Amino acid sequence: MTDDSTSTRPRRAAVRPALALSALTLTVSAVLLGSTILNVALPTMQDTLGASTTEQQWILNSYTLTFAGFLLVAGAAADRFGLKRLLVQGTAAFTVTTSLAGFLGSPLGIIVLRALMGVAAATIMPTSLAVILRLFPAGKRARAIATWAAASGLSISLGPLLGGALLSAGLWWGSVLELVALVALAGLAATLLWIPGIPASGGGGLRVLPVAASLTGIGLLVYGVVHATDDGWAHPGTWLPVVAGAVVLGGLARAEFRHREALLDVRLFRNASFTVAAVALTLGSFVVFGYLYFTTFYLQILRGYSPFRTGLLLIPLSAGLVVGAPLSRAVAERFGARSTIAAGTALMTVAFAGVSALGLHTWPGWFVVDAFVLQLGFALVLAPGTTLASSAVPAERAGAGSALLNTLRQLGSALGVAVLGSLLWARYSALVGEGLTGAPDALRRTASESLASALETGDAQVARVAGPAFLDAMHTTGLAAAGVSALALLVTVLARTSGHGTVAAGGGTPAQQPTHADHHA
């Protein structure tokens, strides 16, 4: 990573890095709590709000969809108008929209507010990483990014525990969002107090077309995949939106590649290290968010655990990150970032294969160990991957570069819930339909909607069919996720690095010595 120029670097005497990093981790924690804390509330929302399986997926995905779509313009806006200003405004908007969403009683209204939350969150993630890149000198960035990444991963895994504790205490489903709003409010106060003003990098006006294209493309992809649950993968209403979304995103990438000041700077993919890190982080987010989605139904609906006990059983996700964050840094220093990322993706592949061993009466300790291995693997990907990718971004493009990386991660998160969720329920529905061939049509349709709907019928035959059908569907989904993790491993191991160094703003690679992160690539 090239050092900041003296004209853009804030005065070091006015900066207290530890406090600034604390403020950044608070705001990022709020954003990522908002992405996972609702998982344990989905069964409660189904009971109290009547949210269908498709609506539940959209409640989760409307947030990540707008998050991913607006990251592009947020990163460029931060570069042009100032990092602290955008961070303050985004955190304030996130606090307000999150607080309001928790008091709504309509699934559609919640989906809309969650989409607005995603817009606000998009201004926070790339800006916070860009602040680190601007405030910390090259020798201290890796440690700061590791702390930032640890806070990110810890928030993801703590969401189900904190949400489960609130719901098990008898509070309404929206209380989980009010907790997120309080964390965001604390982050806003800390940002105002501890983040210094950082001069804008300047640049031309913001372009709306790439944002509209990214939202349209990602939205079509997610729409098609989510509705595969209802219509099947061969239905035109499934594959046509998916194909259209892919075409729109492909056209966007082509147009941005040719643009002088690209928001989606695909030229960064000329750097093999950036590509490896981006693929690993995207696919890692894909499988981890999918895992949080389907294990919630396994624990709460099939096993009958309370939201709090579910959260307790997901503590190993946090433990895996607590162990993995410092371990990832030590391993990366010893063996290199790419070797560390490869080890992480290998562990994730093993963990998802282990999902096949989960059954109706499986010892909970097996789930605990498997969840720990999964998050330990993701921890070995998260910080080294972020550091490796950031090393390819020039300082003056820090906001846009981090926006691209986070756009890919959020796209992976949204598609993880959409693809793995749709695979889960499509497989479940097919198996239930086969098992209840002689049952009344109304009963079969109700049982095929979801596991919760099947068990609520009170029919003994439905219960005998639905449980094994869900387990079979979950095992299939786990193996599919293992395949995705294995793909990330192959890319990490097989991608060849033809050169090292930072990709310049114009897309070239200046001659310089390889960074330590790349040394063992």
Coordinates of C-alpha atoms in Angstrom, one line a residue:
M1 CA 0.0 0.0 0.0
T2 CA 1.5 3.4 -0.9
D3 CA 1.8 5.9 1.9
D4 CA -0.6 8.9 2.1
S5 CA 0.8 12.1 0.7
T6 CA 1.6 14.8 3.2
S7 CA -1.2 16.9 1.7
T8 CA -3.9 14.4 2.5
R9 CA -2.6 13.0 5.8
P10 CA -4.2 14.5 8.9
R11 CA -1.9 15.9 11.6
R12 CA -0.7 13.0 13.7
A13 CA -0.6 15.1 16.9
A14 CA -4.4 15.6 16.8
V15 CA -5.1 11.9 16.4
R16 CA -5.5 9.4 19.2
P17 CA -5.4 6.1 17.1
A18 CA -6.7 3.8 19.9
L19 CA -9.8 6.0 20.5
A20 CA -10.4 6.5 16.8
L21 CA -10.2 2.7 16.2
S22 CA -12.7 2.2 19.1
A23 CA -15.2 4.6 17.5
L24 CA -14.8 2.8 14.2
T25 CA -15.3 -0.7 15.7
L26 CA -18.5 0.5 17.5
T27 CA -20.1 1.8 14.3
V28 CA -19.1 -1.3 12.3
S29 CA -20.4 -3.5 15.1
A30 CA -23.8 -1.9 14.9
V31 CA -23.9 -2.4 11.1
L32 CA -23.0 -6.1 11.3
L33 CA -25.2 -6.8 14.3
G34 CA -28.0 -5.4 12.2
S35 CA -27.2 -8.1 9.5
T36 CA -27.4 -11.1 11.8
I37 CA -29.4 -10.3 14.9
L38 CA -32.7 -10.9 13.2
N39 CA -31.9 -14.5 12.4
V40 CA -33.1 -15.8 15.8
A41 CA -36.1 -13.6 15.6
L42 CA -37.4 -15.1 12.3
P43 CA -39.5 -17.8 14.0
T44 CA -41.0 -15.2 16.3
M45 CA -41.8 -12.9 13.4
Q46 CA -43.5 -15.7 11.6
D47 CA -45.7 -16.3 14.6
T48 CA -46.5 -12.6 15.5
L49 CA -46.4 -11.0 12.1
G50 CA -47.4 -13.9 9.8
A51 CA -44.2 -13.5 7.8
S52 CA -43.9 -16.2 5.1
T53 CA -40.7 -17.9 4.2
T54 CA -40.2 -15.6 1.2
E55 CA -40.9 -12.5 3.3
Q56 CA -38.4 -13.7 5.9
Q57 CA -35.7 -14.0 3.3
W58 CA -36.5 -10.5 2.0
I59 CA -36.4 -9.1 5.5
L60 CA -32.8 -10.3 5.7
N61 CA -31.9 -9.6 2.0
S62 CA -33.4 -6.1 1.6
Y63 CA -30.7 -4.9 4.0
T64 CA -27.8 -6.6 2.3
L65 CA -29.1 -5.7 -1.2
T66 CA -29.2 -2.0 -0.7
F67 CA -26.1 -2.2 1.4
A68 CA -24.2 -3.7 -1.5
G69 CA -25.8 -1.4 -4.1
F70 CA -25.0 1.9 -2.4
L71 CA -21.5 0.9 -1.3
L72 CA -20.2 2.1 -4.7
V73 CA -21.4 5.6 -4.4
A74 CA -20.7 5.7 -0.6
G75 CA -17.0 5.0 -1.2
A76 CA -16.7 7.6 -3.9
A77 CA -18.6 10.1 -1.8
A78 CA -16.2 9.6 1.1
D79 CA -13.2 10.2 -1.2
R80 CA -14.8 13.4 -2.5
F81 CA -16.6 15.0 0.4
G82 CA -14.7 13.8 3.5
L83 CA -14.6 10.6 5.5
K84 CA -15.8 11.9 8.9
R85 CA -18.7 13.9 7.5
L86 CA -20.1 10.8 5.7
L87 CA -19.5 8.5 8.6
V88 CA -21.4 10.8 11.0
Q89 CA -24.3 11.3 8.6
G90 CA -24.5 7.6 7.8
T91 CA -24.4 6.5 11.4
A92 CA -27.1 8.9 12.4
A93 CA -29.4 7.7 9.5
F94 CA -28.7 4.1 10.5
T95 CA -29.6 4.8 14.1
V96 CA -33.0 6.4 13.2
T97 CA -34.1 3.8 10.5
T98 CA -33.1 0.9 12.8
S99 CA -35.0 2.3 15.7
L100 CA -38.1 2.8 13.6
A101 CA -38.0 -0.6 12.0
G102 CA -38.3 -2.3 15.4
F103 CA -41.8 -0.9 16.0
L104 CA -43.4 -1.9 12.7
G105 CA -46.0 -4.6 12.5
S106 CA -46.1 -5.3 8.8
P107 CA -43.5 -7.5 7.0
L108 CA -43.6 -5.2 4.0
G109 CA -43.0 -2.1 6.1
I110 CA -40.1 -3.9 7.8
I111 CA -38.6 -4.9 4.4
V112 CA -38.7 -1.2 3.3
L113 CA -37.1 0.1 6.5
R114 CA -34.5 -2.6 6.4
A115 CA -33.7 -1.5 2.8
L116 CA -33.2 2.1 4.1
M117 CA -31.0 0.7 6.9
G118 CA -28.9 -0.9 4.2
V119 CA -28.4 2.5 2.4
A120 CA -27.2 4.0 5.7
A121 CA -25.0 1.1 6.5
A122 CA -23.4 1.4 3.0
T123 CA -21.9 4.7 4.1
I124 CA -20.3 3.3 7.2
M125 CA -18.4 0.1 6.2
P126 CA -16.1 1.5 3.4
T127 CA -15.7 4.8 5.2
S128 CA -14.5 3.1 8.4
L129 CA -11.9 1.1 6.5
A130 CA -10.8 4.1 4.5
V131 CA -10.3 6.0 7.8
I132 CA -8.0 3.3 9.0
L133 CA -6.0 3.4 5.8
R134 CA -5.7 7.2 6.1
L135 CA -5.0 7.5 9.9
F136 CA -2.6 4.6 10.4
P137 CA 0.9 4.4 8.8
A138 CA 1.8 1.4 6.7
G139 CA 3.5 -0.4 9.5
K140 CA 0.5 -0.3 11.8
R141 CA -2.3 -0.8 9.3
A142 CA -2.3 -4.6 9.5
R143 CA -2.9 -4.6 13.3
A144 CA -5.6 -1.9 13.0
I145 CA -7.3 -3.8 10.2
A146 CA -7.1 -7.1 12.2
T147 CA -8.9 -5.3 15.1
W148 CA -11.5 -3.9 12.7
A149 CA -12.0 -7.3 11.1
A150 CA -12.3 -9.0 14.5
A151 CA -14.9 -6.5 15.6
S152 CA -16.8 -7.2 12.4
G153 CA -16.7 -11.0 12.7
L154 CA -17.5 -10.9 16.5
S155 CA -20.6 -8.7 15.8
I156 CA -21.8 -11.1 13.2
S157 CA -21.6 -14.1 15.6
L158 CA -22.8 -12.2 18.7
G159 CA -26.0 -11.1 17.0
P160 CA -27.9 -14.4 17.5
L161 CA -26.8 -14.6 21.2
L162 CA -27.8 -11.1 22.1
G163 CA -31.0 -11.4 20.0
G164 CA -31.9 -14.7 21.6
A165 CA -31.3 -13.3 25.1
L166 CA -33.8 -10.4 24.5
L167 CA -36.4 -12.7 23.0
S168 CA -36.1 -15.3 25.7
A169 CA -36.6 -12.5 28.3
G170 CA -40.0 -12.0 26.9
L171 CA -39.4 -8.8 24.8
W172 CA -41.0 -8.3 21.4
W173 CA -39.2 -9.2 18.2
G174 CA -38.3 -5.5 17.5
S175 CA -36.2 -5.3 20.7
V176 CA -33.3 -6.8 18.8
L177 CA -33.3 -3.9 16.5
E178 CA -33.5 -1.4 19.3
L179 CA -30.3 -2.9 20.8
V180 CA -28.6 -2.4 17.4
A181 CA -29.8 1.3 17.4
L182 CA -28.3 1.8 20.9
V183 CA -24.9 0.5 19.7
A184 CA -25.1 2.7 16.6
L185 CA -25.9 5.7 18.9
A186 CA -22.8 5.0 21.0
G187 CA -20.8 4.7 17.8
L188 CA -22.1 8.1 16.6
A189 CA -21.1 9.8 19.8
A190 CA -17.7 8.2 19.7
T191 CA -17.2 9.2 16.1
L192 CA -18.0 12.9 16.8
L193 CA -15.6 12.9 19.7
W194 CA -12.7 10.7 18.5
I195 CA -12.5 10.7 14.7
P196 CA -10.5 13.6 13.4
G197 CA -11.5 15.6 10.3
I198 CA -9.8 14.1 7.2
P199 CA -9.4 16.2 4.1
A200 CA -11.4 15.0 1.1
S201 CA -9.5 13.5 -1.9
G202 CA -11.6 15.6 -4.3
G203 CA -12.8 14.4 -7.6
G204 CA -15.7 14.9 -9.9
G205 CA -19.4 14.7 -9.3
L206 CA -21.1 11.4 -8.2
R207 CA -22.6 9.2 -10.9
V208 CA -26.0 7.8 -10.3
L209 CA -26.1 5.3 -13.2
P210 CA -23.6 2.8 -11.7
V211 CA -25.6 2.7 -8.4
A212 CA -28.9 2.2 -10.2
A213 CA -27.3 -0.6 -12.3
S214 CA -25.8 -2.3 -9.3
L215 CA -29.1 -2.2 -7.4
T216 CA -31.0 -3.5 -10.4
G217 CA -28.5 -6.3 -11.1
I218 CA -28.2 -7.5 -7.6
G219 CA -31.9 -7.1 -7.0
L220 CA -32.8 -9.2 -10.0
L221 CA -30.3 -11.9 -9.0
V222 CA -31.7 -12.1 -5.4
Y223 CA -35.3 -11.9 -6.6
G224 CA -34.9 -14.8 -9.0
V225 CA -33.1 -17.0 -6.5
V226 CA -35.5 -16.3 -3.6
H227 CA -38.5 -17.0 -5.7
A228 CA -37.1 -20.4 -6.7
T229 CA -38.6 -21.6 -3.5
D230 CA -42.1 -20.9 -4.8
D231 CA -41.7 -21.6 -8.5
G232 CA -38.8 -23.9 -8.9
W233 CA -35.4 -23.4 -10.6
A234 CA -36.8 -24.2 -14.1
H235 CA -39.6 -21.6 -14.0
P236 CA -39.0 -18.5 -16.2
G237 CA -39.8 -16.3 -13.2
T238 CA -36.7 -17.8 -11.5
W239 CA -34.1 -18.0 -14.2
L240 CA -35.0 -14.9 -16.3
P241 CA -34.4 -12.4 -13.5
V242 CA -31.1 -14.3 -12.7
V243 CA -29.9 -14.0 -16.3
A244 CA -31.1 -10.4 -16.6
G245 CA -29.3 -9.5 -13.3
A246 CA -26.1 -11.1 -14.5
V247 CA -26.3 -9.2 -17.8
V248 CA -26.8 -5.9 -16.0
L249 CA -23.9 -6.5 -13.7
G250 CA -21.7 -7.6 -16.6
G251 CA -22.6 -4.5 -18.5
L252 CA -21.8 -2.4 -15.4
A253 CA -18.4 -4.0 -15.0
R254 CA -17.6 -3.4 -18.7
A255 CA -18.6 0.2 -18.6
E256 CA -16.7 0.9 -15.3
F257 CA -13.6 -0.7 -16.7
R258 CA -13.5 1.9 -19.4
H259 CA -14.4 4.9 -17.2
R260 CA -11.6 7.3 -16.1
E261 CA -13.0 7.6 -12.5
A262 CA -14.7 4.2 -12.0
L263 CA -16.9 3.7 -8.9
L264 CA -16.7 -0.1 -9.5
D265 CA -13.0 -0.2 -10.1
V266 CA -12.7 -3.7 -11.7
R267 CA -9.2 -2.9 -12.8
L268 CA -8.2 -3.9 -9.3
F269 CA -8.8 -7.5 -10.3
R270 CA -5.6 -7.2 -12.5
N271 CA -3.8 -7.7 -9.2
A272 CA -4.0 -11.5 -8.4
S273 CA -3.7 -10.9 -4.7
F274 CA -6.7 -8.6 -4.7
T275 CA -8.6 -11.2 -6.7
V276 CA -7.7 -14.1 -4.4
A277 CA -8.7 -12.1 -1.3
A278 CA -11.9 -10.8 -2.9
V279 CA -13.1 -14.3 -4.0
A280 CA -12.3 -15.8 -0.5
L281 CA -14.1 -13.0 1.3
T282 CA -17.1 -13.1 -1.0
L283 CA -17.6 -16.8 -0.9
G284 CA -16.8 -16.9 2.8
S285 CA -19.6 -14.4 3.5
F286 CA -21.8 -16.4 1.2
V287 CA -21.5 -19.6 3.2
V288 CA -21.4 -18.1 6.7
F289 CA -24.6 -16.1 6.3
G290 CA -26.3 -19.1 4.7
Y291 CA -25.2 -21.1 7.7
L292 CA -26.7 -18.7 10.2
Y293 CA -30.0 -18.8 8.3
F294 CA -30.6 -22.5 8.1
T295 CA -29.1 -23.5 11.5
T296 CA -31.6 -21.1 13.2
F297 CA -34.5 -23.3 11.9
Y298 CA -32.6 -26.4 12.8
L299 CA -32.1 -25.3 16.4
Q300 CA -35.3 -23.4 17.2
I301 CA -37.9 -25.3 15.1
L302 CA -36.6 -28.8 14.7
R303 CA -34.8 -29.2 18.0
G304 CA -37.2 -26.9 19.9
Y305 CA -34.6 -24.8 21.6
S306 CA -35.4 -21.3 22.9
P307 CA -33.9 -18.3 21.2
F308 CA -31.5 -17.8 24.1
R309 CA -30.3 -21.4 24.1
T310 CA -30.0 -21.1 20.3
G311 CA -27.8 -18.1 20.9
L312 CA -25.7 -20.0 23.5
L313 CA -25.1 -22.8 21.0
L314 CA -23.9 -20.2 18.5
I315 CA -21.3 -18.8 21.0
P316 CA -18.6 -21.0 19.3
L317 CA -19.0 -18.7 16.3
S318 CA -17.7 -15.9 18.6
A319 CA -15.1 -18.1 20.2
G320 CA -13.8 -19.2 16.8
L321 CA -13.3 -15.6 15.9
V322 CA -11.7 -14.6 19.2
V323 CA -9.2 -17.4 18.8
G324 CA -8.9 -17.0 15.0
A325 CA -8.3 -13.2 14.8
P326 CA -4.9 -13.1 16.6
L327 CA -4.0 -16.5 15.2
S328 CA -4.7 -15.3 11.6
R329 CA -2.2 -12.5 12.1
A330 CA 0.5 -14.8 13.5
V331 CA 0.0 -17.4 10.8
A332 CA 0.0 -14.7 8.1
E333 CA 3.3 -13.3 9.4
R334 CA 4.8 -16.7 9.4
F335 CA 3.4 -18.3 6.2
G336 CA 1.9 -15.4 4.2
A337 CA -1.7 -14.2 3.7
R338 CA -2.6 -16.6 0.9
S339 CA -1.5 -19.7 2.8
T340 CA -3.5 -18.5 5.8
I341 CA -6.6 -17.9 3.6
A342 CA -6.2 -21.3 2.1
A343 CA -6.1 -22.9 5.6
G344 CA -9.2 -21.0 6.5
T345 CA -11.2 -22.0 3.5
A346 CA -10.2 -25.6 4.0
L347 CA -11.5 -25.5 7.6
M348 CA -14.8 -24.0 6.4
T349 CA -15.1 -26.8 3.9
V350 CA -14.6 -29.4 6.6
A351 CA -17.2 -27.7 8.8
F352 CA -19.9 -27.6 6.2
A353 CA -19.3 -31.3 5.4
G354 CA -19.8 -31.9 9.2
V355 CA -23.3 -30.5 8.9
S356 CA -24.3 -33.8 7.4
A357 CA -23.8 -35.4 10.8
L358 CA -26.5 -33.2 12.5
G359 CA -29.7 -35.1 13.3
L360 CA -32.8 -34.8 15.4
H361 CA -31.0 -36.2 18.5
T362 CA -27.4 -35.3 17.8
W363 CA -25.3 -34.4 20.8
P364 CA -25.2 -30.6 21.0
G365 CA -21.5 -30.8 21.5
W366 CA -21.1 -31.8 17.9
F367 CA -22.8 -28.7 16.7
V368 CA -20.7 -26.6 19.0
V369 CA -17.4 -28.1 17.6
D370 CA -18.6 -27.7 14.1
A371 CA -19.6 -24.1 14.5
F372 CA -16.3 -23.3 16.2
V373 CA -14.3 -24.8 13.3
L374 CA -16.4 -22.9 10.8
Q375 CA -15.8 -19.5 12.4
L376 CA -12.2 -20.3 13.1
G377 CA -11.8 -20.9 9.3
F378 CA -13.6 -17.6 8.5
A379 CA -11.4 -15.8 10.9
L380 CA -8.4 -17.0 9.1
V381 CA -9.8 -15.6 5.9
L382 CA -11.2 -12.3 7.2
A383 CA -8.3 -10.2 8.4
P384 CA -5.6 -11.5 6.1
G385 CA -8.0 -11.2 3.2
T386 CA -8.9 -7.6 4.0
T387 CA -5.2 -6.7 4.5
L388 CA -4.2 -8.4 1.3
A389 CA -6.9 -6.8 -0.8
S390 CA -6.3 -3.3 0.8
S391 CA -2.6 -3.6 -0.2
A392 CA -3.7 -3.2 -3.8
V393 CA -5.6 0.0 -3.3
P394 CA -3.9 3.4 -3.6
A395 CA -4.5 5.8 -0.7
E396 CA -6.4 8.4 -2.8
R397 CA -8.8 5.6 -3.9
A398 CA -9.2 4.1 -0.4
G399 CA -12.9 4.7 -0.2
A400 CA -13.8 3.4 -3.6
G401 CA -11.4 0.4 -3.2
S402 CA -12.9 -0.6 0.1
A403 CA -16.4 -0.1 -1.3
L404 CA -15.7 -2.6 -4.0
L405 CA -14.4 -5.2 -1.5
N406 CA -17.4 -4.7 0.8
T407 CA -19.8 -4.7 -2.1
L408 CA -18.6 -8.1 -3.0
R409 CA -18.9 -9.3 0.6
Q410 CA -22.5 -8.0 0.9
L411 CA -23.4 -9.5 -2.4
G412 CA -22.0 -12.8 -1.1
S413 CA -24.1 -12.4 2.1
A414 CA -27.3 -11.7 0.2
L415 CA -26.8 -14.5 -2.3
G416 CA -25.8 -16.8 0.6
V417 CA -29.2 -16.4 2.3
A418 CA -31.0 -16.4 -1.1
V419 CA -29.3 -19.4 -2.7
L420 CA -28.8 -21.6 0.3
G421 CA -32.2 -20.6 1.7
S422 CA -34.0 -21.4 -1.5
L423 CA -32.1 -24.6 -1.9
L424 CA -33.1 -25.6 1.6
W425 CA -36.8 -24.9 1.2
A426 CA -37.1 -26.1 -2.4
R427 CA -35.6 -29.5 -1.3
Y428 CA -37.8 -29.6 1.8
S429 CA -41.0 -28.8 -0.1
A430 CA -40.3 -31.5 -2.7
L431 CA -39.6 -34.1 0.0
V432 CA -42.7 -33.2 2.0
G433 CA -44.9 -33.3 -1.2
E434 CA -43.6 -36.7 -2.0
G435 CA -44.1 -38.0 1.6
L436 CA -47.7 -36.7 1.8
T437 CA -48.9 -37.9 -1.5
G438 CA -52.2 -39.2 -0.1
A439 CA -52.9 -36.3 2.2
P440 CA -55.5 -33.6 1.5
D441 CA -54.2 -30.9 -0.8
A442 CA -54.6 -28.1 1.7
L443 CA -52.7 -30.0 4.4
R444 CA -49.9 -30.8 1.9
R445 CA -49.6 -27.2 0.8
T446 CA -49.4 -25.9 4.3
A447 CA -46.8 -28.5 5.4
S448 CA -44.7 -27.8 2.3
E449 CA -44.4 -24.0 3.1
S450 CA -42.0 -24.4 6.0
L451 CA -41.1 -26.7 8.9
A452 CA -42.8 -24.4 11.4
S453 CA -46.0 -24.5 9.3
A454 CA -45.9 -28.2 9.1
L455 CA -45.5 -28.7 12.9
E456 CA -48.2 -26.2 13.6
T457 CA -50.8 -28.4 11.8
G458 CA -50.6 -30.9 14.7
D459 CA -51.0 -33.8 12.3
A460 CA -48.9 -36.8 13.3
Q461 CA -48.2 -37.9 9.7
V462 CA -47.0 -34.4 8.8
A463 CA -44.7 -34.4 11.7
R464 CA -43.2 -37.7 10.8
V465 CA -42.5 -36.5 7.3
A466 CA -41.5 -32.9 7.9
G467 CA -38.7 -33.5 10.4
P468 CA -36.7 -36.0 8.2
A469 CA -37.4 -33.9 5.1
F470 CA -35.9 -30.8 6.7
L471 CA -32.8 -32.7 7.9
D472 CA -32.3 -34.1 4.4
A473 CA -32.7 -30.6 2.9
M474 CA -30.3 -29.1 5.5
H475 CA -27.7 -31.8 4.7
T476 CA -28.0 -31.1 1.0
T477 CA -27.6 -27.4 1.7
G478 CA -24.5 -28.0 3.9
L479 CA -22.9 -30.1 1.2
A480 CA -23.6 -27.3 -1.4
A481 CA -21.9 -24.8 1.0
A482 CA -19.0 -27.1 1.4
G483 CA -18.6 -27.1 -2.4
V484 CA -18.6 -23.3 -2.5
S485 CA -15.9 -23.2 0.2
A486 CA -13.9 -25.8 -1.7
L487 CA -14.1 -23.5 -4.8
A488 CA -12.7 -20.6 -2.7
L489 CA -9.9 -22.9 -1.6
L490 CA -9.1 -23.9 -5.2
V491 CA -9.0 -20.2 -6.3
T492 CA -6.7 -19.4 -3.4
V493 CA -4.3 -22.2 -4.1
L494 CA -4.3 -22.2 -7.9
A495 CA -4.4 -18.5 -8.8
R496 CA -1.0 -17.4 -10.1
T497 CA 0.5 -14.1 -9.0
S498 CA 2.3 -12.5 -11.9
G499 CA 3.2 -9.4 -10.0
H500 CA 2.9 -7.6 -6.7
G501 CA 2.3 -4.2 -5.5
T502 CA -0.4 -1.6 -5.4
V503 CA -2.7 -1.0 -8.4
A504 CA -2.5 2.6 -9.3
A505 CA -5.6 4.8 -9.8
G506 CA -5.3 4.4 -13.5
G507 CA -5.2 0.7 -13.3
G508 CA -1.4 0.1 -13.7
T509 CA 0.9 -1.5 -11.2
P510 CA 3.8 0.6 -10.1
A511 CA 7.1 -1.2 -9.6
Q512 CA 7.8 -1.8 -6.0
Q513 CA 8.8 -4.6 -3.6
P514 CA 6.2 -7.2 -2.7
T515 CA 4.3 -6.5 0.5
H516 CA 4.8 -8.9 3.3
A517 CA 1.2 -10.0 2.9
D518 CA 2.0 -11.3 -0.5
H519 CA 5.5 -12.6 0.2
H520 CA 4.4 -16.3 0.4
A521 CA 1.8 -16.1 -2.3

